PDB file of C-alpha atoms in Angstrom:
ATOM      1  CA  UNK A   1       0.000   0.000   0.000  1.00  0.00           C
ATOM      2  CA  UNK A   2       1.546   3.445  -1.339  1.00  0.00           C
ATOM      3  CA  UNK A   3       1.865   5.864   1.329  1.00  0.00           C
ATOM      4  CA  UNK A   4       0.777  10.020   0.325  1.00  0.00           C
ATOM      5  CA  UNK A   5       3.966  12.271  -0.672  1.00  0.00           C
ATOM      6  CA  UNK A   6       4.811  14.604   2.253  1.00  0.00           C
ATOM      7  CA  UNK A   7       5.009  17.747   1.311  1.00  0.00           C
ATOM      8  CA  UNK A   8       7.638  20.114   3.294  1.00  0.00           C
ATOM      9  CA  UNK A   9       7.066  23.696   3.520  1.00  0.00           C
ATOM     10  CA  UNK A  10       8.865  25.905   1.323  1.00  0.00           C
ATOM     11  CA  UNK A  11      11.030  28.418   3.520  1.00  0.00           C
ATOM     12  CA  UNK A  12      11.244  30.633   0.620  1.00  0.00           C
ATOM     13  CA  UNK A  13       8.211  30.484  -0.807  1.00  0.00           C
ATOM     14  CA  UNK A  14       5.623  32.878   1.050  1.00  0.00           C
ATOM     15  CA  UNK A  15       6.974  35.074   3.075  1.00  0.00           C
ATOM     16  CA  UNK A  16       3.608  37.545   2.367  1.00  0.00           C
ATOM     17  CA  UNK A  17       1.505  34.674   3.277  1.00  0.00           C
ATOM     18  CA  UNK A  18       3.014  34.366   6.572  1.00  0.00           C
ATOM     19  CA  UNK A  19       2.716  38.246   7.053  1.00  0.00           C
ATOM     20  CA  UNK A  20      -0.927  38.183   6.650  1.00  0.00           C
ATOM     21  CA  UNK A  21      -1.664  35.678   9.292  1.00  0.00           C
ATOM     22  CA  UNK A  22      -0.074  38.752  11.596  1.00  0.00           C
ATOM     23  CA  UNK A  23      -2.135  40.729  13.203  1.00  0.00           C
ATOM     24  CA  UNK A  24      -0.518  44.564  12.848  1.00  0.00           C
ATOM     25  CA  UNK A  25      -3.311  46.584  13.839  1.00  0.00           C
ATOM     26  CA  UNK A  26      -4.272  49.607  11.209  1.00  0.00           C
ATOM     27  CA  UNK A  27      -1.609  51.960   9.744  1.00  0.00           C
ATOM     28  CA  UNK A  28      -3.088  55.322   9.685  1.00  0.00           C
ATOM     29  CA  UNK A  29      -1.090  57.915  11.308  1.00  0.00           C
ATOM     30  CA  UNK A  30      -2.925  58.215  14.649  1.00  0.00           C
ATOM     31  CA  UNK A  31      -3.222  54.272  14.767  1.00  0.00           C
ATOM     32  CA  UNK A  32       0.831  54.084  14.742  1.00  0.00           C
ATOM     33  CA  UNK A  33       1.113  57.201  16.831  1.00  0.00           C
ATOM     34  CA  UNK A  34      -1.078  55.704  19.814  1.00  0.00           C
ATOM     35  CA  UNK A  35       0.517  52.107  19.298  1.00  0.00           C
ATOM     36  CA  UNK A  36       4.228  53.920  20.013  1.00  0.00           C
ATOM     37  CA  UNK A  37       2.762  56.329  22.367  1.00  0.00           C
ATOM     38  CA  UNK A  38       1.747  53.294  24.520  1.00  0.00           C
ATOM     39  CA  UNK A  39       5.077  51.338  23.718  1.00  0.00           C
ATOM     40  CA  UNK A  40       6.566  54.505  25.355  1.00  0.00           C
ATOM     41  CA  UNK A  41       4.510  54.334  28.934  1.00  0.00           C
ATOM     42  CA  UNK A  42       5.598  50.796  28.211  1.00  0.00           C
ATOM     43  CA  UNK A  43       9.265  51.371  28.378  1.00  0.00           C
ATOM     44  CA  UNK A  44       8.835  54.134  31.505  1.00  0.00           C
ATOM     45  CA  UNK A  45       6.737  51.597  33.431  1.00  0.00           C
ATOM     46  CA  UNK A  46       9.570  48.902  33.307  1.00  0.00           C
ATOM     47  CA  UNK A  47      12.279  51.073  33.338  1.00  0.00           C
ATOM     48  CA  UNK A  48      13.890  51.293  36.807  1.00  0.00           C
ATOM     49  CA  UNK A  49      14.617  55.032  36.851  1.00  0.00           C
ATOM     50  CA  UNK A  50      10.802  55.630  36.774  1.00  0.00           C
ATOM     51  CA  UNK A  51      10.141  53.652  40.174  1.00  0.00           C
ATOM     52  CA  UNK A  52      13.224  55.501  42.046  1.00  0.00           C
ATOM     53  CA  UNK A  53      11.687  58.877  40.354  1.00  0.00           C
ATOM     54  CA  UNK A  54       8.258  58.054  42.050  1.00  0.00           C
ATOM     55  CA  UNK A  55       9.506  56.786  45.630  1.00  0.00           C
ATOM     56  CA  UNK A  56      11.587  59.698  45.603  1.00  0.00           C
ATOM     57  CA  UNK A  57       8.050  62.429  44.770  1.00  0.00           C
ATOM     58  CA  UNK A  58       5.869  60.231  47.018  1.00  0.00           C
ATOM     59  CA  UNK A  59       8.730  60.451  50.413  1.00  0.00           C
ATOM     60  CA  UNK A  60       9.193  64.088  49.368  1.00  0.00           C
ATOM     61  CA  UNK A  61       5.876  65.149  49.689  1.00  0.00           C
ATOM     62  CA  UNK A  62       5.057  63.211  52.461  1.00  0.00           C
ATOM     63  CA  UNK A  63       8.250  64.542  54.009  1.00  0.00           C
ATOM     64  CA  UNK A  64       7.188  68.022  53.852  1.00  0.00           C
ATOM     65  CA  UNK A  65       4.185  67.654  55.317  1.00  0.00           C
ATOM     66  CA  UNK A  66       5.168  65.164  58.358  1.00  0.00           C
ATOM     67  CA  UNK A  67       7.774  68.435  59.141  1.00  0.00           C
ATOM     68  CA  UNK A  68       5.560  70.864  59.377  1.00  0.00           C
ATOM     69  CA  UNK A  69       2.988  68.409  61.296  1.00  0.00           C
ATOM     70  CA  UNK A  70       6.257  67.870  63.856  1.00  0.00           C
ATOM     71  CA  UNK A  71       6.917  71.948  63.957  1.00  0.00           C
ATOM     72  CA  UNK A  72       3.591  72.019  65.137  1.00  0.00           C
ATOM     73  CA  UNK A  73       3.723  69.145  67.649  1.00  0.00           C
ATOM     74  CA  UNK A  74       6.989  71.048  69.328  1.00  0.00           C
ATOM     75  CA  UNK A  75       4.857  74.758  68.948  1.00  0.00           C
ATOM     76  CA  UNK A  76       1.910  73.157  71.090  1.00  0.00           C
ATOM     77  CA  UNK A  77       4.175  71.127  73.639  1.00  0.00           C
ATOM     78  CA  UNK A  78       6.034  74.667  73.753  1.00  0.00           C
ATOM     79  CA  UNK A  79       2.777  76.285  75.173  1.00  0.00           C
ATOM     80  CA  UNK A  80       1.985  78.250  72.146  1.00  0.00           C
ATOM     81  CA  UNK A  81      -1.747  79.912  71.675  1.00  0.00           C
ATOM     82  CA  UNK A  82      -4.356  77.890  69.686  1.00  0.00           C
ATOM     83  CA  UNK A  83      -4.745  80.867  67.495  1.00  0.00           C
ATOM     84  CA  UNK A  84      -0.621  80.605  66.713  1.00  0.00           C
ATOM     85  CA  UNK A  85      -1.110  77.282  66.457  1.00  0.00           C
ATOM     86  CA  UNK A  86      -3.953  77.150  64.238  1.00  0.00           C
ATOM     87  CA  UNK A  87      -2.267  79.618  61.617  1.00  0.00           C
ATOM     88  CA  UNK A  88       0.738  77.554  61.852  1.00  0.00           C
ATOM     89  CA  UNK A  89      -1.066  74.335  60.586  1.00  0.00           C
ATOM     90  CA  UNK A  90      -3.235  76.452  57.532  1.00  0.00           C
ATOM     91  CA  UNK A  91      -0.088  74.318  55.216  1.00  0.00           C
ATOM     92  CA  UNK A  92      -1.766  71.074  56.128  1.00  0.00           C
ATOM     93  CA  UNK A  93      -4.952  72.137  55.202  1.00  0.00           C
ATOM     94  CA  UNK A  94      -6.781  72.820  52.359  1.00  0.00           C
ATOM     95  CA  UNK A  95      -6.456  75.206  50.422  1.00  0.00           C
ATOM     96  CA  UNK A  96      -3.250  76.722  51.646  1.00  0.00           C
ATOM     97  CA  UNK A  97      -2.365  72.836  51.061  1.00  0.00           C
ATOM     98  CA  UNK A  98      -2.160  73.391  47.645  1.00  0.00           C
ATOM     99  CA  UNK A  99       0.069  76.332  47.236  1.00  0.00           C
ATOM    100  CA  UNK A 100       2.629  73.888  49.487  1.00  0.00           C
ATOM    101  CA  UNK A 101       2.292  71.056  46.912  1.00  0.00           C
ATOM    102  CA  UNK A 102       2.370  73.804  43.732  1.00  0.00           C
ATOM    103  CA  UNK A 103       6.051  74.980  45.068  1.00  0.00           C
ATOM    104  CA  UNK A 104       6.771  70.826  45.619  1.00  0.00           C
ATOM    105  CA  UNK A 105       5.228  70.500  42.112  1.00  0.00           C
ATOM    106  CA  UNK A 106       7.534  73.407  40.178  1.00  0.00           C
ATOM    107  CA  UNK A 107      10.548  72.398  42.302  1.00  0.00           C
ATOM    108  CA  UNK A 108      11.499  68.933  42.673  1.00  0.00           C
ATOM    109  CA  UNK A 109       8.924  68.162  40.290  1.00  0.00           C
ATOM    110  CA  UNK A 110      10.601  69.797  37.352  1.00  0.00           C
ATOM    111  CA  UNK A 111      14.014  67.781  38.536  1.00  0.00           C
ATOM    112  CA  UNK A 112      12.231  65.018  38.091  1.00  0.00           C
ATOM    113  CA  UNK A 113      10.418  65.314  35.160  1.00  0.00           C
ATOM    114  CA  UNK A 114      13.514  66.605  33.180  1.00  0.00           C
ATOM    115  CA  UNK A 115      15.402  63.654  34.534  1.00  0.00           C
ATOM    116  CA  UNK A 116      12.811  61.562  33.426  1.00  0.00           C
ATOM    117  CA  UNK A 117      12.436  63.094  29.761  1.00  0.00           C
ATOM    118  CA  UNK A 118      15.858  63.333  28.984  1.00  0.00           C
ATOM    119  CA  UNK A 119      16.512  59.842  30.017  1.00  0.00           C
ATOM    120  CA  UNK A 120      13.999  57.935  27.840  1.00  0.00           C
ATOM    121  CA  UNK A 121      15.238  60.103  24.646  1.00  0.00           C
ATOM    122  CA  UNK A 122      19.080  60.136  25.473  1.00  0.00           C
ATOM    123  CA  UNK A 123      18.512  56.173  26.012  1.00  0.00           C
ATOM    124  CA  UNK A 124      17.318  55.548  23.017  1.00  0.00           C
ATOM    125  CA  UNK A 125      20.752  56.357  21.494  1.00  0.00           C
ATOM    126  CA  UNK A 126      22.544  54.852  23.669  1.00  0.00           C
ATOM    127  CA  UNK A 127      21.524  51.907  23.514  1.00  0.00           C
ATOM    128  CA  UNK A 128      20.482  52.233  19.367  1.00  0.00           C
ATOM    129  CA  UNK A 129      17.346  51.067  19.599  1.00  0.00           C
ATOM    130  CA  UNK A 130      16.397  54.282  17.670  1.00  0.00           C
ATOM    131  CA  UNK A 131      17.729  53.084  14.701  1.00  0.00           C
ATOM    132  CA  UNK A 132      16.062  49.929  14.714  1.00  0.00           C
ATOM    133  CA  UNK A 133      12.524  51.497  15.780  1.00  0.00           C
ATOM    134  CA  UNK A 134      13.076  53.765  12.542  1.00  0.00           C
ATOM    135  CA  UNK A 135      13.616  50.672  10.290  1.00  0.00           C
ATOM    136  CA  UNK A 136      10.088  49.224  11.288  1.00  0.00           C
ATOM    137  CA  UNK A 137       8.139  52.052   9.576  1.00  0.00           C
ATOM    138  CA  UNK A 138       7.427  54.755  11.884  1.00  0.00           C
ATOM    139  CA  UNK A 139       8.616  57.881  10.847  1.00  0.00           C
ATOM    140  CA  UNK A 140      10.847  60.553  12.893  1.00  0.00           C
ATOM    141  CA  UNK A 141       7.896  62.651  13.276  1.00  0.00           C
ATOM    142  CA  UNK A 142       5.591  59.816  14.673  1.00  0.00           C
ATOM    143  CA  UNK A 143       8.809  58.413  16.958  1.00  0.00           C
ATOM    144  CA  UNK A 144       9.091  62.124  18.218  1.00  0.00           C
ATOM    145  CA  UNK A 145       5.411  62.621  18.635  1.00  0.00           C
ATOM    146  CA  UNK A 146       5.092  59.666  20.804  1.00  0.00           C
ATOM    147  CA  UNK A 147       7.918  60.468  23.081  1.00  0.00           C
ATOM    148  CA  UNK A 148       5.610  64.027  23.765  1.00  0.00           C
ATOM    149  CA  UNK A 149       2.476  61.722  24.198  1.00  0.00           C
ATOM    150  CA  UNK A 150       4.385  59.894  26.896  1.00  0.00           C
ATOM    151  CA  UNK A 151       5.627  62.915  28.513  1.00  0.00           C
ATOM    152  CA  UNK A 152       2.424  64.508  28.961  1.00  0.00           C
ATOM    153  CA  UNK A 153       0.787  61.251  30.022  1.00  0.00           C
ATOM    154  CA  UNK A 154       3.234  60.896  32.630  1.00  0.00           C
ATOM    155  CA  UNK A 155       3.204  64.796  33.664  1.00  0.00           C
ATOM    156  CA  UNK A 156      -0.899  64.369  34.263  1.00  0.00           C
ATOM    157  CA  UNK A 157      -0.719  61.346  35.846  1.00  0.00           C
ATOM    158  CA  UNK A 158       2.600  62.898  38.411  1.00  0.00           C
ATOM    159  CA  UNK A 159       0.749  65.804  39.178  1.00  0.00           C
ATOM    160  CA  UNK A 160      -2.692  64.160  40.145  1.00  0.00           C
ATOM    161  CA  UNK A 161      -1.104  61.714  41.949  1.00  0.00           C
ATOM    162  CA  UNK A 162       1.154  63.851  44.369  1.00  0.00           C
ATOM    163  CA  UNK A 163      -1.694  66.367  44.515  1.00  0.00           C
ATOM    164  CA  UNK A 164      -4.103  63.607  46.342  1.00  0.00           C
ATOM    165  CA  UNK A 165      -0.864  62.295  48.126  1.00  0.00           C
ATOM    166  CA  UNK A 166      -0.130  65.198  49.410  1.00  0.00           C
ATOM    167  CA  UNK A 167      -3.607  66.314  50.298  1.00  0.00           C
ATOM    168  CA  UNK A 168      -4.675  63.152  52.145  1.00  0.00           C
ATOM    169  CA  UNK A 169      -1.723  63.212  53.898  1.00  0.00           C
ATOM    170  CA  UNK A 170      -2.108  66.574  55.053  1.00  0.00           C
ATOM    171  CA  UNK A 171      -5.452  66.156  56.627  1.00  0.00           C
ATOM    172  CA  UNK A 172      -4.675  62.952  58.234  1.00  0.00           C
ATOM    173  CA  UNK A 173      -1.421  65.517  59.969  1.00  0.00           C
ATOM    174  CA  UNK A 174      -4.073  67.174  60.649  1.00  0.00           C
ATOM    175  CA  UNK A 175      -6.293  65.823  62.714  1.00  0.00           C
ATOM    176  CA  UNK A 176      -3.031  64.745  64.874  1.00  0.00           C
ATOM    177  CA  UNK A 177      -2.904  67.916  65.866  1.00  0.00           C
ATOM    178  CA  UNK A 178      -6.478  68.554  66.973  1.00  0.00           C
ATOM    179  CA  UNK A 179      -7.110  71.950  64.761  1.00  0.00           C
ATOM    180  CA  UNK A 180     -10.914  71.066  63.194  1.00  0.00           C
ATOM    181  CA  UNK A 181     -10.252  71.559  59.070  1.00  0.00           C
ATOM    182  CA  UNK A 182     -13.117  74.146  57.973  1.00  0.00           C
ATOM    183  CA  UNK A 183     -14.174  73.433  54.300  1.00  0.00           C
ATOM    184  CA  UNK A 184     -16.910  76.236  53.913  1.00  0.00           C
ATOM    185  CA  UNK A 185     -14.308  77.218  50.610  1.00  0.00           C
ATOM    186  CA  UNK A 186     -15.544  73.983  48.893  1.00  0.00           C
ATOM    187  CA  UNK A 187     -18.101  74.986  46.356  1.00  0.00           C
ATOM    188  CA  UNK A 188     -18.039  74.281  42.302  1.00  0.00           C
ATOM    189  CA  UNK A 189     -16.231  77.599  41.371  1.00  0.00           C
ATOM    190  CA  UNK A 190     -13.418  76.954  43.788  1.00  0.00           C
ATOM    191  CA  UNK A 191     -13.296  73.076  42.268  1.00  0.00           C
ATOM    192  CA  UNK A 192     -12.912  74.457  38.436  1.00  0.00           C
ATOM    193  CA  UNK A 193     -10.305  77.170  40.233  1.00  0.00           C
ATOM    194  CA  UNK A 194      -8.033  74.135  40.956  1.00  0.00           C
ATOM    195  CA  UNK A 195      -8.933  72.268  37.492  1.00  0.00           C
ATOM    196  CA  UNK A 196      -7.355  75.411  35.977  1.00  0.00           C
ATOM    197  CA  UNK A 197      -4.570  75.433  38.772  1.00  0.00           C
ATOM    198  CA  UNK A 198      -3.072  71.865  38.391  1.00  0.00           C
ATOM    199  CA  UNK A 199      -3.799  72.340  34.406  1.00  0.00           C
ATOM    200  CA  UNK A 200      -1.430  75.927  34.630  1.00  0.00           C
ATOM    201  CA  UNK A 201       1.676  73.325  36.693  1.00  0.00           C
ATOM    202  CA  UNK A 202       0.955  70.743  34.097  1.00  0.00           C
ATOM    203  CA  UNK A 203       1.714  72.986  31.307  1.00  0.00           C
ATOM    204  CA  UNK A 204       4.824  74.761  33.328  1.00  0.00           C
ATOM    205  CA  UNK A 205       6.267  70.929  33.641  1.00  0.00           C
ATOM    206  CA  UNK A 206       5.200  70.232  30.117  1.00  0.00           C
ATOM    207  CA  UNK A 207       7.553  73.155  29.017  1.00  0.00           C
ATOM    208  CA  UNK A 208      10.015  72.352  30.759  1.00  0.00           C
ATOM    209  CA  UNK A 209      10.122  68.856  29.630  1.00  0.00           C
ATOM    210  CA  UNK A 210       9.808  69.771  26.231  1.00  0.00           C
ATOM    211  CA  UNK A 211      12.880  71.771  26.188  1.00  0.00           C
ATOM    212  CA  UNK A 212      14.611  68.497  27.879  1.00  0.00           C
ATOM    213  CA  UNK A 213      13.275  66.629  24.895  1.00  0.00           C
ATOM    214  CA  UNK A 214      14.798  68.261  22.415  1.00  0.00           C
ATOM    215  CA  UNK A 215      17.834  69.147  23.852  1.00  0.00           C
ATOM    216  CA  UNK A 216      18.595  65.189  24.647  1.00  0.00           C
ATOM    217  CA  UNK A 217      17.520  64.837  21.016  1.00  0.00           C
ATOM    218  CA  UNK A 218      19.746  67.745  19.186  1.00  0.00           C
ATOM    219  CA  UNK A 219      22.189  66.385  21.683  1.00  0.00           C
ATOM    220  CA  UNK A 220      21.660  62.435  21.026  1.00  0.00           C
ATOM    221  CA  UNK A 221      22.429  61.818  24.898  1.00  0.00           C
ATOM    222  CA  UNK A 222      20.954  62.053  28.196  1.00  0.00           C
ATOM    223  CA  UNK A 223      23.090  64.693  30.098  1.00  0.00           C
ATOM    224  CA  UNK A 224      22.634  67.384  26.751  1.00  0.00           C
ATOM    225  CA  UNK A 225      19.353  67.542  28.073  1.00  0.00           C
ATOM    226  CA  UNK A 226      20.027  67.335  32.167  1.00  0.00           C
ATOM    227  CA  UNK A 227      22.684  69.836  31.935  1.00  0.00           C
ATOM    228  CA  UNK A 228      20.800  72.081  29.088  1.00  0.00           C
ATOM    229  CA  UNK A 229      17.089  72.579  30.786  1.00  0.00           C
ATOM    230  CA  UNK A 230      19.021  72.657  34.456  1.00  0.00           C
ATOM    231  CA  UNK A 231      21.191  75.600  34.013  1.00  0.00           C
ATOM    232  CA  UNK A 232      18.695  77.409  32.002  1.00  0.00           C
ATOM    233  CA  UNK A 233      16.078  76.774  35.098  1.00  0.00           C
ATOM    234  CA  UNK A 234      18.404  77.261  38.219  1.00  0.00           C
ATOM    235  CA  UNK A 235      21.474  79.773  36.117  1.00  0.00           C
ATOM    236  CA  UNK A 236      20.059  81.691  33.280  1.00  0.00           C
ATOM    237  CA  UNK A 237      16.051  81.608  34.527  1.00  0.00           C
ATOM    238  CA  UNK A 238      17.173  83.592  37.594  1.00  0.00           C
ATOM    239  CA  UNK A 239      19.392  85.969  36.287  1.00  0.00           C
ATOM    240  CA  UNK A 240      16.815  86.938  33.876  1.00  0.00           C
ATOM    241  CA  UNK A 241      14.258  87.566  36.451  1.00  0.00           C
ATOM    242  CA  UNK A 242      17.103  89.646  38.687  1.00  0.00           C
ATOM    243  CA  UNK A 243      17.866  91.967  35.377  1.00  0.00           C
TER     244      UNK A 243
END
């Protein structure tokens, strides 16, 4: 009894057959934008830079706050007036609470971010996986579009996330130190006042991150962009402002 020929696949043959049974998602320009856009939160997620960047916000702010709190435990031990005391503590408490984590926000904040920005474009030659994202089809514009995308994403996301860190933690100071939080301020205009607020830092961070972008790109490397954006904020920013 003949047997049926076995027929081995042809390495060579269909390479375009093999393609289609890939799934590549759409190619329109948004559709490859969002696809490296998300590739990019990707790479910040894993990376470990971005974990020591966010211990090092979330100790900072709670830092500042458990200070204060303690300045206020040694101010009421020390005999000081409830009224004294009761000014004293306003930081812990909304809203002055805000204006503490605003200065946190546009200080450390901006170290941060520009850290963060010009390490995940100066890495990318470094380690010349720009090269090979380039040969895969996206274009420069797209690649530097998505590296914005990711820097905004990760601005909002900062800023949100320290302001509620920062604001729970006051209150629960707070209440440590027996001054009754008053919130006859809360009402919808003040709510859209802070929209607009922690909108205003996001943009100030965005700028500055921006310029780190770019910088670490013109540059191809990660301290163009550290030492470019730095002495521009801390050097030439407050000269400027002096003159």
């Amino acid at each position: 009894m003949e047997s049926a020929p076995q027929v081995m696949p042809d390495p060579m043959a269909s390479p375009s057959t093999r393609a289609s049974s890939v799934l590549i998602g759409r190619q329109d320009y948004l559709s490859v934008l969002l696809r490296l856009t998300e590739m990019e939160l990707y790479k910040i997620r894993r990376r470990t830079m971005s974990r020591v960047l966010s211990i090092i916000s979330i100790i900072a702010t709670i830092s500042l706050f458990a200070l204060i709190a303690l300045a206020a435990f040694l101010a009421i031990n020390n005999g000081t007036s409830p009224e004294n005391v009761r000014s004293f503590t306003e930081a812990l408490r909304l809203p002055r609470s805000l204006a503490l984590i605003e200065q946190l926000l546009l200080t450390l904040g901006q170290i941060l971010i520009i850290i963060l920005v010009s390490t995940i474009v100066g890495g990318e030659y470094n380690s010349g996986t720009i090269r090979l994202m380039l040969t895969r089809g996206p274009s420069r514009t797209q690649f530097l579009l998505s590296k914005v995308g990711a820097a905004i994403t990760c601005i909002g996301i900062g800023v949100v996330a320290i302001t509620i860190i920062g604001v729970l933690t006051g209150l629960l100071l707070n209440l440590a130190t027996g001054v009754a939080p008053d919130f006859a301020f809360f009402t919808v205009t003040w709510s859209v006042h802070v929209l607009l607020y922690l909108l205003i830092i996001i943009l100030g961070l965005f700028t500055y991150a921006m310029m780190a972008l770019f910088l670490s790109t013109l540059g191809r490397a990660t301290a163009t962009g550290l030492a470019g954006v730095l002495t521009w904020s801390f050097l030439i920013e407050p000269v400027i402002e002096v003159i």
